[in-house]
mmCIF file of N, CA, C and O in Angstrom:
data_model
loop_
_atom_site.group_PDB
_atom_site.id
_atom_site.type_symbol
_atom_site.label_atom_id
_atom_site.label_comp_id
_atom_site.label_asym_id
_atom_site.label_seq_id
_atom_site.Cartn_x
_atom_site.Cartn_y
_atom_site.Cartn_z
ATOM 1 N N UNK P 1 0.993 -0.801 0.041
ATOM 2 C CA UNK P 1 0.252 0.183 -0.039
ATOM 3 C C UNK P 1 0.738 1.165 -0.221
ATOM 4 O O UNK P 1 1.831 1.071 0.786
ATOM 5 N N UNK P 2 0.746 2.415 -0.621
ATOM 6 C CA UNK P 2 1.031 3.556 -1.065
ATOM 7 C C UNK P 2 1.275 4.222 0.494
ATOM 8 O O UNK P 2 0.508 4.568 1.148
ATOM 9 N N UNK P 3 2.149 4.712 0.757
ATOM 10 C CA UNK P 3 2.141 5.648 2.146
ATOM 11 C C UNK P 3 2.597 7.695 1.657
ATOM 12 O O UNK P 3 3.511 7.342 0.605
ATOM 13 N N UNK P 4 2.049 7.643 2.297
ATOM 14 C CA UNK P 4 2.137 9.562 1.603
ATOM 15 C C UNK P 4 2.209 10.179 3.283
ATOM 16 O O UNK P 4 1.906 9.677 4.476
ATOM 17 N N UNK P 5 2.739 11.319 3.228
ATOM 18 C CA UNK P 5 2.668 12.335 4.184
ATOM 19 C C UNK P 5 2.171 13.653 3.446
ATOM 20 O O UNK P 5 2.092 14.156 2.363
ATOM 21 N N UNK P 6 1.079 14.268 4.650
ATOM 22 C CA UNK P 6 0.606 15.475 3.837
ATOM 23 C C UNK P 6 1.222 16.571 4.692
ATOM 24 O O UNK P 6 0.963 16.179 6.082
ATOM 25 N N UNK P 7 1.382 17.741 4.206
ATOM 26 C CA UNK P 7 1.962 18.540 4.951
ATOM 27 C C UNK P 7 0.953 19.418 5.260
ATOM 28 O O UNK P 7 0.758 20.628 3.925
ATOM 29 N N UNK P 8 1.093 20.672 5.789
ATOM 30 C CA UNK P 8 0.014 21.734 6.398
ATOM 31 C C UNK P 8 0.541 22.706 6.596
ATOM 32 O O UNK P 8 0.843 22.822 7.913
ATOM 33 N N UNK P 9 1.051 24.025 6.119
ATOM 34 C CA UNK P 9 1.680 25.300 6.530
ATOM 35 C C UNK P 9 0.383 26.055 6.550
ATOM 36 O O UNK P 9 -0.392 26.505 6.037
ATOM 37 N N UNK P 10 0.328 26.835 7.980
ATOM 38 C CA UNK P 10 -0.862 27.596 8.434
ATOM 39 C C UNK P 10 -0.491 28.773 9.459
ATOM 40 O O UNK P 10 0.675 28.459 10.137
ATOM 41 N N UNK P 11 -1.188 29.555 9.263
ATOM 42 C CA UNK P 11 -0.984 30.632 10.621
ATOM 43 C C UNK P 11 -2.098 31.061 10.596
ATOM 44 O O UNK P 11 -3.275 31.268 10.318
ATOM 45 N N UNK P 12 -2.089 31.754 12.120
ATOM 46 C CA UNK P 12 -3.204 32.340 12.614
ATOM 47 C C UNK P 12 -3.594 33.677 11.788
ATOM 48 O O UNK P 12 -2.917 34.459 11.774
ATOM 49 N N UNK P 13 -5.265 33.890 12.028
ATOM 50 C CA UNK P 13 -4.904 35.569 11.921
ATOM 51 C C UNK P 13 -4.487 36.171 12.826
ATOM 52 O O UNK P 13 -4.695 35.709 14.062
ATOM 53 N N UNK P 14 -4.016 37.360 12.444
ATOM 54 C CA UNK P 14 -3.052 38.362 13.810
ATOM 55 C C UNK P 14 -4.424 38.442 14.440
ATOM 56 O O UNK P 14 -5.122 38.795 15.171
ATOM 57 N N UNK P 15 -3.379 37.975 16.111
ATOM 58 C CA UNK P 15 -3.829 38.365 17.426
ATOM 59 C C UNK P 15 -4.520 37.103 17.612
ATOM 60 O O UNK P 15 -5.092 37.154 19.190
ATOM 61 N N UNK P 16 -4.907 36.169 17.048
ATOM 62 C CA UNK P 16 -5.871 34.877 17.411
ATOM 63 C C UNK P 16 -5.045 33.560 17.503
ATOM 64 O O UNK P 16 -5.692 32.229 17.578
ATOM 65 N N UNK P 17 -3.873 33.190 18.002
ATOM 66 C CA UNK P 17 -2.920 32.218 18.040
ATOM 67 C C UNK P 17 -3.807 31.734 19.076
ATOM 68 O O UNK P 17 -3.746 29.906 18.667
ATOM 69 N N UNK P 18 -4.272 31.848 20.198
ATOM 70 C CA UNK P 18 -4.867 30.506 21.245
ATOM 71 C C UNK P 18 -5.868 29.761 20.812
ATOM 72 O O UNK P 18 -5.956 29.077 20.593
ATOM 73 N N UNK P 19 -6.993 31.145 19.797
ATOM 74 C CA UNK P 19 -8.091 30.681 19.446
ATOM 75 C C UNK P 19 -7.734 29.304 18.373
ATOM 76 O O UNK P 19 -8.280 28.049 18.350
ATOM 77 N N UNK P 20 -6.790 29.829 17.835
ATOM 78 C CA UNK P 20 -6.466 28.797 16.070
ATOM 79 C C UNK P 20 -5.710 28.031 16.931
ATOM 80 O O UNK P 20 -6.164 26.428 16.358
ATOM 81 N N UNK P 21 -4.915 27.545 17.007
ATOM 82 C CA UNK P 21 -4.533 26.465 18.161
ATOM 83 C C UNK P 21 -5.355 25.500 18.333
ATOM 84 O O UNK P 21 -5.057 24.180 18.834
ATOM 85 N N UNK P 22 -6.003 26.120 19.718
ATOM 86 C CA UNK P 22 -7.137 25.389 20.299
ATOM 87 C C UNK P 22 -8.000 24.502 19.247
ATOM 88 O O UNK P 22 -8.484 23.366 19.091
ATOM 89 N N UNK P 23 -8.139 25.539 18.326
ATOM 90 C CA UNK P 23 -9.165 24.906 17.009
ATOM 91 C C UNK P 23 -8.605 23.606 16.313
ATOM 92 O O UNK P 23 -9.406 22.292 16.264
ATOM 93 N N UNK P 24 -7.209 23.950 16.234
ATOM 94 C CA UNK P 24 -6.572 23.026 15.082
ATOM 95 C C UNK P 24 -6.555 21.573 16.025
ATOM 96 O O UNK P 24 -6.526 20.315 15.411
ATOM 97 N N UNK P 25 -5.981 21.706 17.404
ATOM 98 C CA UNK P 25 -5.637 20.508 18.228
ATOM 99 C C UNK P 25 -6.752 19.639 18.660
ATOM 100 O O UNK P 25 -6.580 18.216 18.255
ATOM 101 N N UNK P 26 -7.686 20.677 18.810
ATOM 102 C CA UNK P 26 -9.269 19.935 19.844
ATOM 103 C C UNK P 26 -10.323 19.386 18.481
ATOM 104 O O UNK P 26 -11.039 18.649 18.901
ATOM 105 N N UNK P 27 -9.956 19.902 17.030
ATOM 106 C CA UNK P 27 -10.860 20.174 16.142
ATOM 107 C C UNK P 27 -10.712 19.520 14.826
ATOM 108 O O UNK P 27 -11.285 18.725 14.485
ATOM 109 N N UNK P 28 -9.926 20.368 14.620
ATOM 110 C CA UNK P 28 -9.095 20.000 12.784
ATOM 111 C C UNK P 28 -8.479 18.682 12.924
ATOM 112 O O UNK P 28 -8.741 18.121 12.268
ATOM 113 N N UNK P 29 -7.273 18.396 13.773
ATOM 114 C CA UNK P 29 -6.835 17.435 13.661
ATOM 115 C C UNK P 29 -7.333 16.048 13.824
ATOM 116 O O UNK P 29 -7.319 14.873 13.066
ATOM 117 N N UNK P 30 -8.415 16.262 14.798
ATOM 118 C CA UNK P 30 -9.510 14.773 15.082
ATOM 119 C C UNK P 30 -10.520 14.662 13.744
ATOM 120 O O UNK P 30 -10.283 13.591 13.484
ATOM 121 N N UNK P 31 -10.701 15.610 13.555
ATOM 122 C CA UNK P 31 -11.776 15.550 11.908
ATOM 123 C C UNK P 31 -10.602 14.668 10.605
ATOM 124 O O UNK P 31 -11.294 13.902 10.258
ATOM 125 N N UNK P 32 -9.676 15.477 10.871
ATOM 126 C CA UNK P 32 -8.639 14.514 9.741
ATOM 127 C C UNK P 32 -8.446 13.202 9.566
ATOM 128 O O UNK P 32 -8.275 12.388 9.098
ATOM 129 N N UNK P 33 -8.013 12.925 11.303
ATOM 130 C CA UNK P 33 -7.843 11.211 11.803
ATOM 131 C C UNK P 33 -8.688 10.651 11.616
ATOM 132 O O UNK P 33 -8.819 9.535 11.929
ATOM 133 N N UNK P 34 -9.960 11.356 11.543
ATOM 134 C CA UNK P 34 -11.285 10.295 11.221
ATOM 135 C C UNK P 34 -11.775 9.478 9.866
ATOM 136 O O UNK P 34 -11.956 8.715 9.880
ATOM 137 N N UNK P 35 -10.737 9.920 8.713
ATOM 138 C CA UNK P 35 -10.765 9.840 7.412
ATOM 139 C C UNK P 35 -9.898 8.517 7.357
ATOM 140 O O UNK P 35 -8.961 8.450 8.047
ATOM 141 N N UNK P 36 -10.429 7.384 6.708
ATOM 142 C CA UNK P 36 -9.776 5.943 6.617
ATOM 143 C C UNK P 36 -8.684 6.077 5.799
ATOM 144 O O UNK P 36 -8.429 7.018 5.073
ATOM 145 N N UNK P 37 -7.350 5.929 5.997
ATOM 146 C CA UNK P 37 -5.792 6.038 5.951
ATOM 147 C C UNK P 37 -5.061 6.703 6.813
ATOM 148 O O UNK P 37 -4.311 6.766 6.727
ATOM 149 N N UNK P 38 -6.153 7.763 7.214
ATOM 150 C CA UNK P 38 -4.959 8.941 8.090
ATOM 151 C C UNK P 38 -4.240 8.076 9.267
ATOM 152 O O UNK P 38 -5.514 7.657 10.143
ATOM 153 N N UNK P 39 -3.202 8.101 9.296
ATOM 154 C CA UNK P 39 -2.847 7.403 10.403
ATOM 155 C C UNK P 39 -2.419 7.650 11.574
ATOM 156 O O UNK P 39 -2.648 7.481 13.063
ATOM 157 N N UNK P 40 -1.863 9.156 11.371
ATOM 158 C CA UNK P 40 -1.019 9.895 12.743
ATOM 159 C C UNK P 40 -1.029 11.289 11.950
ATOM 160 O O UNK P 40 -1.195 11.567 11.052
ATOM 161 N N UNK P 41 -0.761 11.971 12.916
ATOM 162 C CA UNK P 41 -0.747 13.826 12.978
ATOM 163 C C UNK P 41 0.050 14.278 13.818
ATOM 164 O O UNK P 41 0.033 13.458 15.234
ATOM 165 N N UNK P 42 1.022 15.090 13.663
ATOM 166 C CA UNK P 42 1.443 15.887 14.500
ATOM 167 C C UNK P 42 2.030 17.383 14.060
ATOM 168 O O UNK P 42 2.183 17.711 12.718
ATOM 169 N N UNK P 43 1.690 18.544 15.290
ATOM 170 C CA UNK P 43 2.125 19.406 14.588
ATOM 171 C C UNK P 43 3.365 19.874 15.614
ATOM 172 O O UNK P 43 3.968 19.137 16.546
ATOM 173 N N UNK P 44 3.765 21.082 14.679
ATOM 174 C CA UNK P 44 5.025 21.822 14.735
ATOM 175 C C UNK P 44 4.924 23.340 14.923
ATOM 176 O O UNK P 44 4.271 23.675 13.855
ATOM 177 N N UNK P 45 5.946 24.108 15.769
ATOM 178 C CA UNK P 45 5.806 25.098 15.429
ATOM 179 C C UNK P 45 7.155 25.848 15.255
ATOM 180 O O UNK P 45 8.210 24.913 15.507
ATOM 181 N N UNK P 46 7.234 26.957 14.207
ATOM 182 C CA UNK P 46 8.695 27.374 13.525
ATOM 183 C C UNK P 46 9.580 27.659 14.607
ATOM 184 O O UNK P 46 8.755 28.534 15.572
ATOM 185 N N UNK P 47 11.036 27.374 14.529
ATOM 186 C CA UNK P 47 11.759 28.009 15.203
ATOM 187 C C UNK P 47 12.501 28.883 14.681
ATOM 188 O O UNK P 47 12.764 30.139 14.969
ATOM 189 N N UNK P 48 13.415 28.767 13.485
ATOM 190 C CA UNK P 48 14.370 29.134 13.050
ATOM 191 C C UNK P 48 14.045 29.256 11.685
ATOM 192 O O UNK P 48 13.882 28.293 10.688
ATOM 193 N N UNK P 49 13.655 30.511 10.939
ATOM 194 C CA UNK P 49 13.945 30.571 9.724
ATOM 195 C C UNK P 49 14.892 30.261 8.755
ATOM 196 O O UNK P 49 15.882 31.140 9.126
ATOM 197 N N UNK P 50 15.331 29.463 8.066
ATOM 198 C CA UNK P 50 16.474 29.550 6.908
ATOM 199 C C UNK P 50 16.769 30.045 5.810
ATOM 200 O O UNK P 50 17.267 30.314 5.547
ATOM 201 N N UNK P 51 15.630 29.811 4.765
ATOM 202 C CA UNK P 51 15.511 30.606 3.774
ATOM 203 C C UNK P 51 14.009 30.740 3.259
ATOM 204 O O UNK P 51 13.038 30.092 3.919
ATOM 205 N N UNK P 52 13.537 31.527 2.010
ATOM 206 C CA UNK P 52 12.299 31.629 1.510
ATOM 207 C C UNK P 52 11.856 32.741 2.188
ATOM 208 O O UNK P 52 12.032 33.722 3.023
ATOM 209 N N UNK P 53 10.824 33.544 1.323
ATOM 210 C CA UNK P 53 9.920 34.509 1.637
ATOM 211 C C UNK P 53 8.970 34.653 2.682
ATOM 212 O O UNK P 53 8.311 35.547 3.254
ATOM 213 N N UNK P 54 8.211 33.305 2.278
ATOM 214 C CA UNK P 54 7.009 33.050 3.085
ATOM 215 C C UNK P 54 7.012 32.852 4.541
ATOM 216 O O UNK P 54 8.024 32.131 4.360
ATOM 217 N N UNK P 55 6.375 33.125 5.481
ATOM 218 C CA UNK P 55 6.709 32.332 6.957
ATOM 219 C C UNK P 55 5.428 32.164 7.082
ATOM 220 O O UNK P 55 4.286 32.510 7.162
ATOM 221 N N UNK P 56 5.557 30.506 7.767
ATOM 222 C CA UNK P 56 4.390 30.396 8.421
ATOM 223 C C UNK P 56 4.712 29.444 9.424
ATOM 224 O O UNK P 56 5.980 29.035 9.959
ATOM 225 N N UNK P 57 4.288 29.974 10.734
ATOM 226 C CA UNK P 57 4.288 29.402 11.783
ATOM 227 C C UNK P 57 4.409 28.363 12.663
ATOM 228 O O UNK P 57 4.344 27.666 13.439
ATOM 229 N N UNK P 58 2.873 27.782 12.020
ATOM 230 C CA UNK P 58 2.624 26.192 12.116
ATOM 231 C C UNK P 58 3.091 25.152 11.029
ATOM 232 O O UNK P 58 2.266 25.864 9.530
ATOM 233 N N UNK P 59 3.227 23.953 11.436
ATOM 234 C CA UNK P 59 3.574 22.847 10.214
ATOM 235 C C UNK P 59 2.806 21.679 11.078
ATOM 236 O O UNK P 59 2.464 21.313 12.400
ATOM 237 N N UNK P 60 1.485 21.123 10.485
ATOM 238 C CA UNK P 60 0.798 19.852 10.421
ATOM 239 C C UNK P 60 1.587 18.914 9.274
ATOM 240 O O UNK P 60 1.520 18.599 8.723
ATOM 241 N N UNK P 61 2.181 17.634 9.926
ATOM 242 C CA UNK P 61 2.274 16.297 9.349
ATOM 243 C C UNK P 61 1.523 15.125 9.421
ATOM 244 O O UNK P 61 1.318 14.791 10.718
ATOM 245 N N UNK P 62 0.679 14.790 8.344
ATOM 246 C CA UNK P 62 -0.282 13.821 9.050
ATOM 247 C C UNK P 62 0.501 12.492 7.889
ATOM 248 O O UNK P 62 0.617 12.611 6.920
ATOM 249 N N UNK P 63 0.677 11.472 8.388
ATOM 250 C CA UNK P 63 0.625 10.215 7.447
ATOM 251 C C UNK P 63 -0.223 9.254 6.927
ATOM 252 O O UNK P 63 -1.128 8.841 7.996
ATOM 253 N N UNK P 64 -0.694 9.088 5.872
ATOM 254 C CA UNK P 64 -1.435 8.240 5.097
ATOM 255 C C UNK P 64 -1.196 7.211 4.470
ATOM 256 O O UNK P 64 0.068 7.490 4.022
ATOM 257 N N UNK P 65 -1.901 6.044 4.608
ATOM 258 C CA UNK P 65 -1.609 4.883 3.949
ATOM 259 C C UNK P 65 -3.101 4.404 3.194
ATOM 260 O O UNK P 65 -4.039 4.276 4.034
ATOM 261 N N UNK P 66 -2.901 4.961 1.859
ATOM 262 C CA UNK P 66 -4.296 4.316 1.226
ATOM 263 C C UNK P 66 -3.613 3.736 -0.493
ATOM 264 O O UNK P 66 -2.803 4.341 -0.779
ATOM 265 N N UNK P 67 -4.679 3.240 -0.945
ATOM 266 C CA UNK P 67 -4.702 2.776 -2.286
ATOM 267 C C UNK P 67 -5.015 3.847 -3.172
ATOM 268 O O UNK P 67 -4.878 3.484 -4.326
ATOM 269 N N UNK P 68 -5.879 4.890 -2.341
ATOM 270 C CA UNK P 68 -6.553 5.747 -3.345
ATOM 271 C C UNK P 68 -6.447 7.167 -2.795
ATOM 272 O O UNK P 68 -7.684 7.629 -2.280
ATOM 273 N N UNK P 69 -5.583 8.018 -3.038
ATOM 274 C CA UNK P 69 -5.277 9.148 -2.373
ATOM 275 C C UNK P 69 -6.071 9.982 -3.345
ATOM 276 O O UNK P 69 -6.369 11.064 -2.423
ATOM 277 N N UNK P 70 -6.195 9.723 -4.272
ATOM 278 C CA UNK P 70 -7.039 10.870 -4.987
ATOM 279 C C UNK P 70 -8.675 10.976 -4.470
ATOM 280 O O UNK P 70 -9.175 12.072 -4.089
ATOM 281 N N UNK P 71 -9.183 9.744 -4.189
ATOM 282 C CA UNK P 71 -10.311 9.471 -3.655
ATOM 283 C C UNK P 71 -10.349 10.056 -2.226
ATOM 284 O O UNK P 71 -11.223 10.698 -1.604
ATOM 285 N N UNK P 72 -9.167 9.780 -1.383
ATOM 286 C CA UNK P 72 -9.132 10.554 -0.333
ATOM 287 C C UNK P 72 -9.315 11.507 -0.041
ATOM 288 O O UNK P 72 -10.263 12.775 0.769
ATOM 289 N N UNK P 73 -8.552 12.565 -1.141
ATOM 290 C CA UNK P 73 -8.451 13.908 -1.478
ATOM 291 C C UNK P 73 -9.588 14.500 -1.591
ATOM 292 O O UNK P 73 -10.446 15.585 -1.185
ATOM 293 N N UNK P 74 -10.478 13.832 -2.227
ATOM 294 C CA UNK P 74 -12.072 13.789 -2.934
ATOM 295 C C UNK P 74 -12.952 14.441 -1.588
ATOM 296 O O UNK P 74 -14.009 14.566 -1.340
ATOM 297 N N UNK P 75 -12.900 13.323 -0.934
ATOM 298 C CA UNK P 75 -13.765 12.967 0.616
ATOM 299 C C UNK P 75 -13.042 14.357 1.537
ATOM 300 O O UNK P 75 -13.966 14.708 1.931
ATOM 301 N N UNK P 76 -12.170 14.400 1.255
ATOM 302 C CA UNK P 76 -11.554 15.834 2.348
ATOM 303 C C UNK P 76 -12.168 17.235 1.967
ATOM 304 O O UNK P 76 -12.694 17.810 2.426
ATOM 305 N N UNK P 77 -12.685 17.135 0.313
ATOM 306 C CA UNK P 77 -12.611 18.476 -0.323
ATOM 307 C C UNK P 77 -14.553 18.024 -0.188
ATOM 308 O O UNK P 77 -15.287 19.492 0.344
ATOM 309 N N UNK P 78 -15.094 17.091 -0.201
ATOM 310 C CA UNK P 78 -16.749 16.955 0.331
ATOM 311 C C UNK P 78 -16.868 17.734 1.710
ATOM 312 O O UNK P 78 -17.821 17.715 1.538
ATOM 313 N N UNK P 79 -16.141 16.896 2.450
ATOM 314 C CA UNK P 79 -16.227 17.074 3.850
ATOM 315 C C UNK P 79 -16.436 18.790 4.016
ATOM 316 O O UNK P 79 -17.035 19.402 4.670
ATOM 317 N N UNK P 80 -15.332 19.140 3.344
ATOM 318 C CA UNK P 80 -14.654 20.884 3.530
ATOM 319 C C UNK P 80 -16.476 21.215 2.998
ATOM 320 O O UNK P 80 -17.000 22.307 3.706
ATOM 321 N N UNK P 81 -17.353 21.021 1.531
ATOM 322 C CA UNK P 81 -18.231 21.494 0.903
ATOM 323 C C UNK P 81 -19.485 21.765 1.975
ATOM 324 O O UNK P 81 -19.877 22.545 1.814
ATOM 325 N N UNK P 82 -18.977 20.111 2.835
ATOM 326 C CA UNK P 82 -20.686 20.443 3.085
ATOM 327 C C UNK P 82 -20.933 20.734 4.691
ATOM 328 O O UNK P 82 -21.697 20.763 4.983
ATOM 329 N N UNK P 83 -19.613 21.149 4.954
ATOM 330 C CA UNK P 83 -19.563 21.397 6.039
ATOM 331 C C UNK P 83 -19.753 20.540 7.308
ATOM 332 O O UNK P 83 -19.641 20.669 8.759
ATOM 333 N N UNK P 84 -19.052 19.428 6.738
ATOM 334 C CA UNK P 84 -19.253 18.623 7.822
ATOM 335 C C UNK P 84 -17.498 18.462 8.617
ATOM 336 O O UNK P 84 -17.311 18.019 9.318
ATOM 337 N N UNK P 85 -16.783 19.143 7.450
ATOM 338 C CA UNK P 85 -15.263 19.408 8.621
ATOM 339 C C UNK P 85 -15.386 20.858 8.625
ATOM 340 O O UNK P 85 -15.451 21.549 7.815
ATOM 341 N N UNK P 86 -15.230 20.921 9.895
ATOM 342 C CA UNK P 86 -15.494 22.553 10.318
ATOM 343 C C UNK P 86 -14.224 23.484 10.080
ATOM 344 O O UNK P 86 -12.933 23.014 9.306
ATOM 345 N N UNK P 87 -14.476 24.622 9.820
ATOM 346 C CA UNK P 87 -13.297 26.292 9.386
ATOM 347 C C UNK P 87 -12.913 27.002 10.656
ATOM 348 O O UNK P 87 -14.413 26.799 11.298
ATOM 349 N N UNK P 88 -12.137 27.423 10.946
ATOM 350 C CA UNK P 88 -12.117 28.432 12.240
ATOM 351 C C UNK P 88 -11.812 29.495 11.471
ATOM 352 O O UNK P 88 -10.946 29.724 10.420
ATOM 353 N N UNK P 89 -12.604 30.955 11.573
ATOM 354 C CA UNK P 89 -12.180 32.146 11.458
ATOM 355 C C UNK P 89 -10.731 32.673 11.968
ATOM 356 O O UNK P 89 -10.505 33.532 11.614
ATOM 357 N N UNK P 90 -10.227 31.645 12.786
ATOM 358 C CA UNK P 90 -9.138 32.238 13.536
ATOM 359 C C UNK P 90 -8.098 31.872 12.732
ATOM 360 O O UNK P 90 -6.787 32.559 12.902
ATOM 361 N N UNK P 91 -8.170 31.344 11.493
ATOM 362 C CA UNK P 91 -7.231 30.587 10.493
ATOM 363 C C UNK P 91 -7.203 31.624 9.276
ATOM 364 O O UNK P 91 -8.183 31.949 8.781
ATOM 365 N N UNK P 92 -6.023 31.928 9.038
ATOM 366 C CA UNK P 92 -5.420 32.817 7.997
ATOM 367 C C UNK P 92 -5.576 32.234 6.713
ATOM 368 O O UNK P 92 -4.445 31.527 6.244
ATOM 369 N N UNK P 93 -6.645 31.838 5.910
ATOM 370 C CA UNK P 93 -6.607 30.946 5.057
ATOM 371 C C UNK P 93 -5.887 31.255 3.679
ATOM 372 O O UNK P 93 -5.736 30.569 2.345
ATOM 373 N N UNK P 94 -5.873 32.896 3.363
ATOM 374 C CA UNK P 94 -5.278 33.495 2.479
ATOM 375 C C UNK P 94 -3.652 33.083 2.403
ATOM 376 O O UNK P 94 -2.916 33.008 1.685
ATOM 377 N N UNK P 95 -2.919 32.886 3.718
ATOM 378 C CA UNK P 95 -2.113 31.925 3.404
ATOM 379 C C UNK P 95 -1.639 30.696 3.496
ATOM 380 O O UNK P 95 -0.485 30.041 3.613
ATOM 381 N N UNK P 96 -2.400 29.837 4.240
ATOM 382 C CA UNK P 96 -2.156 28.530 4.250
ATOM 383 C C UNK P 96 -1.564 27.212 2.616
ATOM 384 O O UNK P 96 -2.259 28.190 2.049
ATOM 385 N N UNK P 97 -1.286 26.703 3.263
ATOM 386 C CA UNK P 97 -0.487 25.564 2.216
ATOM 387 C C UNK P 97 -0.145 24.510 2.371
ATOM 388 O O UNK P 97 0.092 24.067 3.360
ATOM 389 N N UNK P 98 -0.888 23.457 1.749
ATOM 390 C CA UNK P 98 -1.146 21.963 1.791
ATOM 391 C C UNK P 98 -0.368 21.078 0.772
ATOM 392 O O UNK P 98 -1.046 21.526 -0.453
ATOM 393 N N UNK P 99 0.344 20.202 0.736
ATOM 394 C CA UNK P 99 0.652 19.625 -0.478
ATOM 395 C C UNK P 99 0.701 17.980 0.008
ATOM 396 O O UNK P 99 1.259 17.334 1.774
ATOM 397 N N UNK P 100 0.239 16.630 -0.515
ATOM 398 C CA UNK P 100 0.526 15.182 -0.337
ATOM 399 C C UNK P 100 2.084 15.358 -0.978
ATOM 400 O O UNK P 100 2.173 15.077 -1.957
ATOM 401 N N UNK P 101 2.740 14.390 -0.638
ATOM 402 C CA UNK P 101 4.391 13.488 -1.021
ATOM 403 C C UNK P 101 3.906 11.877 -0.769
ATOM 404 O O UNK P 101 3.403 11.858 0.259
ATOM 405 N N UNK P 102 4.327 11.571 -1.954
ATOM 406 C CA UNK P 102 4.389 10.339 -1.944
ATOM 407 C C UNK P 102 5.525 9.376 -1.179
ATOM 408 O O UNK P 102 6.764 9.855 -2.115
ATOM 409 N N UNK P 103 5.975 8.548 -0.359
ATOM 410 C CA UNK P 103 6.960 8.085 -0.117
ATOM 411 C C UNK P 103 7.853 7.394 -1.248
ATOM 412 O O UNK P 103 7.290 6.774 -2.212
ATOM 413 N N UNK P 104 9.305 7.943 -1.235
ATOM 414 C CA UNK P 104 9.813 7.458 -2.198
ATOM 415 C C UNK P 104 11.300 6.573 -1.824
ATOM 416 O O UNK P 104 11.479 7.541 -0.898
ATOM 417 N N UNK P 105 11.543 5.247 -2.015
ATOM 418 C CA UNK P 105 12.939 4.899 -1.504
ATOM 419 C C UNK P 105 12.593 4.451 -0.301
ATOM 420 O O UNK P 105 11.592 4.426 0.573
ATOM 421 N N UNK P 106 13.801 4.178 0.789
ATOM 422 C CA UNK P 106 13.605 3.658 1.864
ATOM 423 C C UNK P 106 14.197 4.606 2.851
ATOM 424 O O UNK P 106 15.081 5.733 2.680
ATOM 425 N N UNK P 107 13.439 4.993 3.969
ATOM 426 C CA UNK P 107 14.122 5.454 4.872
ATOM 427 C C UNK P 107 15.594 5.348 5.758
ATOM 428 O O UNK P 107 15.908 4.144 5.864
ATOM 429 N N UNK P 108 16.232 6.234 5.839
ATOM 430 C CA UNK P 108 18.050 6.478 6.251
ATOM 431 C C UNK P 108 17.822 6.569 7.292
ATOM 432 O O UNK P 108 17.345 7.524 7.910
ATOM 433 N N UNK P 109 19.083 6.080 8.268
ATOM 434 C CA UNK P 109 19.548 6.514 9.405
ATOM 435 C C UNK P 109 20.794 6.999 9.786
ATOM 436 O O UNK P 109 21.503 6.659 8.856
ATOM 437 N N UNK P 110 21.225 7.552 10.780
ATOM 438 C CA UNK P 110 22.614 7.716 11.081
ATOM 439 C C UNK P 110 23.298 6.429 11.274
ATOM 440 O O UNK P 110 22.649 5.598 11.886
ATOM 441 N N UNK P 111 24.607 6.826 10.618
ATOM 442 C CA UNK P 111 25.375 5.294 11.247
ATOM 443 C C UNK P 111 25.910 5.199 12.350
ATOM 444 O O UNK P 111 26.547 6.137 13.056
ATOM 445 N N UNK P 112 25.883 3.896 13.401
ATOM 446 C CA UNK P 112 26.552 3.988 14.624
ATOM 447 C C UNK P 112 27.938 3.553 14.822
ATOM 448 O O UNK P 112 28.272 3.237 13.884
#
């Protein structure tokens, strides 16, 4: 079965970090985790910018195992369109960015 990572780079509306983070952790991540094939999720906070013009303060990484990634993305879209998946007005959707990566090659580790 193919393995994927979905990454979402997000930002709150200015001054609404606490509300955004509460919604993301308590509502949005559990909603995404309820879809078949979504195995895990973890969030990160930006620490040090290295390069690039755009800044996102938050990153979420989802691990997905599915034989039909396009079908799953269609389910996400349908849930969003129908209101079954919530949205927060504390999220600055104008700068959000999400992408699916398909796993390739073997995971590598440092030599001991």
